[in-house]
Structure formats: structure tokens, C-alpha cells
Amino acid sequence: MKRISLTQHLIEQQRLHNKIPSELRLLIEVVGRACKSISHAVGKGALGEVLGSAGSENVQGEVQKKLDVISNEILLEANEWGGHLAAMASEEMETIHRIPNRYPKGEYLLMFDPLDGSSNIDVNVSIGTIFSVLKAPDGMTEPSEKDFMQPGTRQVAAGYAVYGPQTVLVLTTGDGVHCFTLDREMGAWVLTQKDIQIPADTKEFAINASNQRHWFPPVKRYVDEMLAGTTGPRGKDFNMRWIASMVADVHRILNRGGIFMYPADAREPEKPGKLRLMYEANPMAFIVEQAGGAATDGNQRILDIQPEKLHQRVAVFLGSKNEVERVTSYHKE
Ligand code: AHG
Ligand code: MN
Ligand code: MN
Ligand code: MN
């Protein structure tokens, strides 16, 4: 494959599909630059005062890690001055972050999970950043939380970075899913995979099995089938993987198939699972669908859900189309 930069890819996509106005291209490049900075901070580990707890709690009730806060700051500072955004929202901030008056405002809304997989930070396992881009509603003057309450089908771009053995950036603007690898010598994102497609079938599933005793029947039935081995529909060579960094599990699924599940369970039926709709499930669902996969909450397409709250949670079943459709059908029986 011809090695081209993120910038050249975006300009060529604009020529081909006329879907990436220059303001959106600038936004994506700014987020890409911020992810390079986060990758650099992550890579310092114990040498860089970036590990361990920040001693604060976020709106999710989670104890924030230093890197949760550092990566959030990096994304805010990178995106404030460019004039492409009207406002931002983050897992790590209770409410939206408006652009300071000293800067021009743009027509996009940016949401992000600045550091995904925080429980893996201190043990050197792959972590990442997830982001989602919406257009601000026409005629919006002062951005408010309700302007973010748009279904995932309205996203104009979504992506994630994985800070792992390689640092990669996976991106969709609605015309396929493409992967860029960080060339650390040049400090550039280089296109390394184009039009990624998820295999429709799989024998590999990802779920946190320690929650098994709380699962509802459809999930119990589906996982039992997978575990049934030789007697089950998928035979003996099934695999189970759970990295506990959504970005890493999704990246594996994009590359070799699989199904990722974070279901609602009996512990808190009113709080369906752990993952957040606006900056984890929606961007990942957009990417997975663009790669030929499927993403539901067990009942409907994640992208069709009408959001009501900035940090609302949603059950997630995503990945290989045929398996997501199967486990979703069990919820409807
Ligand atoms: P975050 O670190 O941004 O809060 O997200 C962690 C999420 C997701 O990355 C992962 O799939 C899931 O939490 C892991 O949940 P468990 O710790 O319950 O396995
Ligand atoms: Mn996360
Ligand atoms: Mn996070
Ligand atoms: Mn968190």
C-alpha cells in the first residue's frame, strides 16, 4: 500500500466523496496531533509522573487516574483555539466545555473518552482515546448539553487511538474505516490499512465473565452456546478474550472478527452496563458498521438511540454481523 499521511488521505477522501470540509479536516488533524501527545505521555510510564491516581473522582463515580486528567487537558487545549468547534464533552467532565470567548467558534461538537481502559494504565496494557464528532444544530448560538443529544447516525466522524506496541489511529468519516500507524521518527500518522472489513462470522467473543452470575437469560444462553465447545454450533475452537480496554478489544475485532459484549445485568437494570453512549458506544458503533459489522444494545441499533443524558450508559453488543444479530435475536425471543 502506498504510504500516505493522514493529511493526504483526508484531502483525497474529500476529493472522492466531498464529505470532509476543511474545518472537519482541521478538527481530525488536531485530534490526531493530540493523540500523538497523549501517546508520548503514556509512553513515559513511571519515568514521567503519569501513573497512579489523580486523587479525584469523575462524574461516573470513578477515581480518576493521572492520565485520565492529563489526556483530557491535552484534548481541551489542542481543540480550543482552532475555530472549528462550538463545544466539547468528555467522560472526565460533568458538563460541556464551551470554547472561551477569546477564540472563534466553529460548527462542530467534539465528544471524547480521553483515556479508555484506565484500569490498564498502571500495568502497561494497551489503552486508548475514543472520539466522536457531531455538527452543531443550525441556528445554535450558545451551545448547551441538549445540542449534543443527537443519535449516533448524525455523527460526521469517529475514531480511536490505541497506545499499544504500535500507536494507531482508526478513523471513519462515513466512507469506510482506515487505520494509521504513528511513525515516531517523523511524528506522522501514516496510512497502513484502508477499508477495513470485519468478518461476518467468528468464534471469538469478548465479555467480562466475572459478571456471569448477574447476566440476564439471553446473554447466559449465548455465552453457554459459545462455551459448549464440540456440542455447540461453533465447535470446539472458540476463543474468549477480554482486555478491559474497549479500544483494544474493538481493534482486535476490526482485524480478525469477534463479538464484544458489555450487557446490562441484574445488579443495576436502570443503569444498562458500564459503557457510555456518547463517547464510547456511538463512535465504536459507527466504526464497526462502516467496517461491515453490527452494533446493538440487545434491542436496537446503537446508532438509532435518541440520547437523553450526556453520560448515559448503554448495553453494547458489537462486532461480527452474524453473531451480533444472533445474540440480539435471543433478546427478542
Ligand atoms: P474507561 O477506562 O474509559 O472508564 O473505560 C473502561 C471501559 C472499557 O474500556 C472496557 O471495555 C470496560 O470499561 C472494562 O470494564 P470492566 O473493568 O468491568 O471489565
Ligand atoms: Mn472508556
Ligand atoms: Mn476513559
Ligand atoms: Mn473511566
Coordinates of C-alpha atoms and ligand atoms in Angstrom, one line a residue:
M1 CA 0.0 0.0 0.0
K2 CA 1.2 3.5 -0.9
R3 CA 2.3 5.1 2.4
I4 CA 0.4 8.4 2.6
S5 CA -0.1 10.8 5.6
L6 CA -3.4 11.4 7.4
T7 CA -3.5 14.8 5.7
Q8 CA -3.1 13.4 2.2
H9 CA -5.7 10.7 3.0
L10 CA -8.2 13.3 4.2
I11 CA -7.6 15.5 1.2
E12 CA -8.0 12.6 -1.2
Q13 CA -11.2 11.4 0.6
Q14 CA -12.5 15.0 0.3
R15 CA -11.9 14.9 -3.5
L16 CA -13.5 11.5 -3.8
H17 CA -16.5 11.8 -1.5
N18 CA -16.8 15.6 -0.9
K19 CA -17.7 14.8 2.8
I20 CA -14.7 16.3 4.7
P21 CA -15.0 20.1 4.6
S22 CA -11.7 21.8 5.5
E23 CA -13.0 22.6 9.1
L24 CA -13.7 18.9 9.7
R25 CA -10.3 18.0 8.2
L26 CA -8.7 20.5 10.6
L27 CA -10.6 19.0 13.5
I28 CA -9.5 15.5 12.7
E29 CA -5.9 16.6 12.3
V30 CA -6.0 18.5 15.6
V31 CA -7.4 15.4 17.4
G32 CA -4.7 13.3 15.7
R33 CA -2.0 15.7 17.0
A34 CA -3.5 15.5 20.5
C35 CA -3.4 11.7 20.4
K36 CA 0.3 11.9 19.5
S37 CA 0.9 14.0 22.6
I38 CA -1.2 11.5 24.7
S39 CA 0.8 8.6 23.2
H40 CA 4.0 10.4 24.2
A41 CA 2.8 10.9 27.8
V42 CA 1.5 7.3 28.1
G43 CA 4.9 6.1 26.8
K44 CA 6.8 7.8 29.7
G45 CA 5.2 5.5 32.3
A46 CA 6.9 5.6 35.6
L47 CA 9.5 7.9 34.2
G48 CA 7.0 10.7 33.6
E49 CA 4.9 11.1 36.7
V50 CA 1.9 10.0 34.7
L51 CA 0.9 6.8 36.6
G52 CA -1.4 6.2 39.5
S53 CA -4.4 8.1 40.8
A54 CA -5.1 11.8 40.5
G55 CA -6.9 11.6 43.8
S56 CA -10.1 13.0 42.3
E57 CA -13.4 11.4 41.2
N58 CA -15.2 11.9 37.9
V59 CA -19.0 12.2 37.3
Q60 CA -19.1 8.5 36.7
G61 CA -18.0 7.9 40.3
E62 CA -14.7 6.5 39.1
V63 CA -11.4 7.5 40.8
Q64 CA -9.6 9.4 38.1
K65 CA -6.1 8.3 37.0
K66 CA -3.5 11.0 36.4
L67 CA -3.6 10.1 32.7
D68 CA -7.4 10.5 32.6
V69 CA -6.8 14.1 33.6
I70 CA -3.7 14.7 31.6
S71 CA -5.2 13.3 28.4
N72 CA -8.4 15.3 29.0
E73 CA -6.3 18.5 29.3
I74 CA -4.3 17.7 26.2
L75 CA -7.5 17.3 24.1
L76 CA -9.1 20.5 25.5
E77 CA -6.0 22.7 24.9
A78 CA -5.5 21.3 21.4
N79 CA -9.0 22.0 20.3
E80 CA -9.8 25.3 21.9
W81 CA -8.1 27.8 19.6
G82 CA -8.7 26.3 16.1
G83 CA -12.1 27.9 15.4
H84 CA -13.6 24.5 14.3
L85 CA -15.5 23.7 17.4
A86 CA -18.6 25.1 19.2
A87 CA -18.1 22.9 22.3
M88 CA -16.7 19.7 23.7
A89 CA -17.8 17.0 26.1
S90 CA -15.7 14.4 27.9
E91 CA -16.1 11.3 30.1
E92 CA -13.9 13.3 32.6
M93 CA -16.1 16.5 32.7
E94 CA -19.5 16.7 34.3
T95 CA -20.9 19.1 31.7
I96 CA -20.0 20.5 28.3
H97 CA -16.9 22.7 27.8
R98 CA -17.6 25.8 25.8
I99 CA -14.9 27.5 23.6
P100 CA -13.5 30.5 25.6
N101 CA -14.7 33.9 24.2
R102 CA -11.1 34.8 23.1
Y103 CA -11.3 32.2 20.4
P104 CA -13.5 31.9 17.3
K105 CA -16.2 29.3 17.3
G106 CA -17.0 26.6 14.7
E107 CA -19.8 24.4 13.7
Y108 CA -18.7 21.0 15.2
L109 CA -19.3 19.4 18.6
L110 CA -16.5 17.0 19.8
M111 CA -17.0 14.3 22.4
F112 CA -14.3 12.1 23.7
D113 CA -13.2 9.4 26.2
P114 CA -9.7 10.8 26.6
L115 CA -8.2 7.7 28.2
D116 CA -10.1 4.5 27.6
G117 CA -9.1 1.4 29.7
S118 CA -7.8 3.3 32.7
S119 CA -7.6 0.1 34.8
N120 CA -4.8 -0.9 32.5
I121 CA -2.7 2.2 32.8
D122 CA -0.5 1.1 35.7
V123 CA 0.1 -2.4 34.4
N124 CA 1.3 -1.4 30.9
V125 CA -1.6 -2.9 28.9
S126 CA -2.9 -1.2 25.7
I127 CA -5.2 1.8 26.4
G128 CA -6.5 4.5 24.1
T129 CA -8.6 7.5 23.2
I130 CA -12.1 7.5 21.6
F131 CA -13.7 10.5 19.9
S132 CA -17.0 11.3 18.1
V133 CA -17.9 14.4 16.0
L134 CA -21.4 15.9 15.5
K135 CA -22.4 19.1 13.7
A136 CA -23.9 21.7 15.9
P137 CA -27.6 22.2 15.3
D138 CA -28.4 25.0 12.7
G139 CA -29.0 28.4 14.4
M140 CA -27.4 27.3 17.7
T141 CA -26.0 30.4 19.5
E142 CA -24.9 29.4 23.0
P143 CA -24.1 25.6 23.0
S144 CA -25.8 23.6 25.7
E145 CA -26.0 19.9 26.6
K146 CA -29.2 19.4 24.6
D147 CA -27.3 20.3 21.4
F148 CA -25.2 17.1 21.9
M149 CA -28.4 15.0 22.3
Q150 CA -28.2 13.7 18.7
P151 CA -28.5 10.0 17.7
G152 CA -25.3 8.3 16.6
T153 CA -26.5 8.3 12.9
R154 CA -25.7 12.0 13.0
Q155 CA -22.0 11.6 13.6
V156 CA -19.8 13.0 10.8
A157 CA -16.6 11.4 12.0
A158 CA -15.5 9.0 14.7
G159 CA -12.2 7.3 15.7
Y160 CA -10.0 5.9 18.3
A161 CA -6.3 5.7 19.1
V162 CA -4.7 2.6 20.6
Y163 CA -1.5 3.3 22.7
G164 CA 0.0 -0.2 22.4
P165 CA 3.0 -1.9 20.9
Q166 CA 2.3 0.4 18.0
T167 CA 0.3 3.6 18.3
V168 CA -2.5 3.5 15.8
L169 CA -5.4 5.8 14.8
V170 CA -8.5 4.3 13.4
L171 CA -10.9 6.7 11.6
T172 CA -14.2 6.9 9.7
T173 CA -15.9 9.9 8.1
G174 CA -18.6 7.7 6.7
D175 CA -16.7 6.2 3.8
G176 CA -15.1 3.2 5.2
V177 CA -12.7 2.6 8.1
H178 CA -9.0 3.3 7.7
C179 CA -6.0 2.8 10.1
F180 CA -2.9 5.0 10.5
T181 CA 0.2 4.0 12.3
L182 CA 2.3 6.6 14.1
D183 CA 5.8 6.9 12.5
R184 CA 7.6 8.1 15.6
E185 CA 10.7 9.2 13.7
M186 CA 8.7 11.6 11.5
G187 CA 5.9 12.2 14.1
A188 CA 3.4 11.5 11.4
W189 CA 0.3 9.3 11.1
V190 CA 0.9 7.0 8.1
L191 CA -2.0 5.1 6.3
T192 CA -1.4 1.4 6.9
Q193 CA -4.9 -0.1 6.4
K194 CA -7.7 1.0 4.0
D195 CA -11.3 -0.1 4.1
I196 CA -11.1 -2.5 7.0
Q197 CA -13.8 -5.2 6.9
I198 CA -14.9 -7.3 9.9
P199 CA -15.5 -11.0 9.1
A200 CA -19.3 -11.7 9.4
D201 CA -18.7 -14.9 11.4
T202 CA -16.5 -15.5 14.4
K203 CA -15.6 -18.0 17.1
E204 CA -14.0 -15.4 19.4
F205 CA -16.0 -13.5 22.0
A206 CA -15.2 -10.8 24.5
I207 CA -17.1 -10.3 27.7
N208 CA -16.2 -9.8 31.4
A209 CA -17.1 -13.3 32.6
S210 CA -16.8 -12.3 36.3
N211 CA -20.3 -10.7 35.9
Q212 CA -21.8 -14.1 34.8
R213 CA -24.0 -14.6 37.9
H214 CA -25.7 -11.3 37.1
W215 CA -26.4 -11.8 33.4
F216 CA -29.9 -11.9 32.0
P217 CA -31.0 -15.2 30.2
P218 CA -30.3 -14.1 26.6
V219 CA -26.6 -13.4 27.4
K220 CA -26.3 -16.6 29.5
R221 CA -27.7 -18.6 26.7
Y222 CA -25.5 -17.1 24.1
V223 CA -22.3 -17.5 26.1
D224 CA -23.2 -21.0 27.1
E225 CA -23.5 -21.8 23.4
M226 CA -20.1 -20.4 22.7
L227 CA -18.6 -22.3 25.7
A228 CA -20.4 -25.6 24.7
G229 CA -17.4 -26.4 22.6
T230 CA -17.8 -29.5 20.4
T231 CA -21.5 -29.8 21.1
G232 CA -22.2 -26.1 20.3
P233 CA -22.9 -24.5 16.9
R234 CA -19.5 -23.0 16.8
G235 CA -17.5 -26.1 17.6
K236 CA -14.5 -26.6 19.8
D237 CA -12.1 -23.9 18.6
F238 CA -13.9 -20.9 20.2
N239 CA -11.8 -18.3 21.9
M240 CA -12.5 -15.9 24.7
R241 CA -10.6 -12.6 25.1
W242 CA -11.2 -9.7 27.5
I243 CA -8.6 -6.9 27.6
A244 CA -10.7 -4.4 29.6
S245 CA -9.7 -1.6 27.2
M246 CA -12.6 -1.3 24.8
V247 CA -10.3 0.3 22.1
A248 CA -8.0 -2.8 22.2
D249 CA -10.9 -5.3 22.1
V250 CA -12.5 -3.4 19.2
H251 CA -9.2 -3.2 17.3
R252 CA -8.8 -6.9 17.5
I253 CA -12.4 -7.4 16.3
L254 CA -11.8 -5.0 13.4
N255 CA -8.8 -7.0 12.3
R256 CA -9.9 -10.6 12.9
G257 CA -13.6 -10.6 13.8
G258 CA -15.2 -11.3 17.1
I259 CA -18.1 -10.1 19.3
F260 CA -17.7 -7.6 22.1
M261 CA -20.4 -7.6 24.8
Y262 CA -21.0 -5.3 27.8
P263 CA -24.6 -6.2 28.7
A264 CA -27.0 -4.8 31.2
D265 CA -27.3 -7.1 34.2
A266 CA -29.4 -7.7 37.3
R267 CA -27.2 -5.5 39.5
E268 CA -28.5 -2.2 38.2
P269 CA -31.2 -2.7 35.5
E270 CA -31.7 1.0 35.3
K271 CA -28.0 1.6 34.5
P272 CA -27.6 -0.7 31.4
G273 CA -24.0 -1.9 31.7
K274 CA -20.9 0.3 32.1
L275 CA -20.2 1.8 28.7
R276 CA -21.3 5.4 27.8
L277 CA -23.3 6.0 24.7
M278 CA -22.0 9.4 23.5
Y279 CA -18.2 8.8 23.6
E280 CA -17.8 5.1 23.7
A281 CA -20.7 3.1 22.2
N282 CA -21.7 5.6 19.4
P283 CA -18.2 6.2 17.9
M284 CA -17.4 2.5 18.1
A285 CA -20.8 1.6 16.6
F286 CA -20.2 4.0 13.7
I287 CA -16.8 2.5 13.0
V288 CA -18.0 -1.1 13.3
E289 CA -20.9 -0.6 11.0
Q290 CA -18.7 1.2 8.5
A291 CA -16.5 -1.9 8.6
G292 CA -19.4 -4.2 7.7
G293 CA -20.2 -5.2 11.3
A294 CA -23.2 -4.6 13.6
A295 CA -23.8 -2.9 16.9
T296 CA -26.9 -3.1 19.0
D297 CA -27.9 -2.6 22.6
G298 CA -29.6 -6.0 22.5
N299 CA -32.8 -4.5 21.2
Q300 CA -32.0 -1.8 18.5
R301 CA -29.1 -0.3 16.6
I302 CA -26.9 1.7 18.9
L303 CA -26.7 4.5 16.3
D304 CA -30.5 4.9 16.4
I305 CA -30.8 5.5 20.1
Q306 CA -32.0 9.0 20.9
P307 CA -29.7 10.3 23.7
E308 CA -31.2 11.9 26.8
K309 CA -28.2 12.5 29.0
L310 CA -24.6 13.3 28.2
H311 CA -23.2 10.4 30.3
Q312 CA -25.9 7.9 29.8
R313 CA -24.9 4.2 29.7
V314 CA -26.0 1.6 27.2
A315 CA -25.6 -2.1 26.8
V316 CA -23.3 -3.0 23.9
F317 CA -23.1 -6.0 21.6
L318 CA -20.9 -5.2 18.6
G319 CA -18.6 -6.9 16.0
S320 CA -19.1 -9.7 13.5
K321 CA -22.6 -9.1 12.0
N322 CA -23.9 -12.7 12.1
E323 CA -23.1 -13.1 15.8
V324 CA -24.4 -9.7 16.9
E325 CA -27.7 -10.5 15.0
R326 CA -27.8 -13.9 16.8
V327 CA -27.4 -12.6 20.3
T328 CA -29.8 -9.7 19.6
S329 CA -32.4 -12.2 18.3
Y330 CA -32.1 -14.1 21.7
H331 CA -33.2 -10.8 23.4
K332 CA -36.3 -10.7 21.3
E333 CA -37.5 -14.3 21.9
Ligands
AHG1 P1 -12.7 3.9 30.9 O1 -11.4 3.4 31.3 O2 -12.7 5.0 29.8 O3 -13.6 4.3 32.1 O4 -13.4 2.7 30.1 C1 -13.3 1.4 30.6 C2 -14.3 0.6 29.9 C3 -13.9 -0.1 28.6 O5 -12.7 0.4 28.1 C4 -13.7 -1.5 28.9 O6 -14.2 -2.3 27.9 C5 -14.6 -1.7 30.2 O7 -14.6 -0.5 30.8 C6 -14.0 -2.7 31.1 O8 -14.9 -3.0 32.1 P2 -14.5 -4.0 33.3 O9 -13.5 -3.2 34.1 O10 -15.8 -4.1 34.0 O11 -14.1 -5.2 32.7
MN2 MN -13.8 4.2 28.2
MN3 MN -12.0 6.9 30.0
MN4 MN -13.3 6.0 33.2

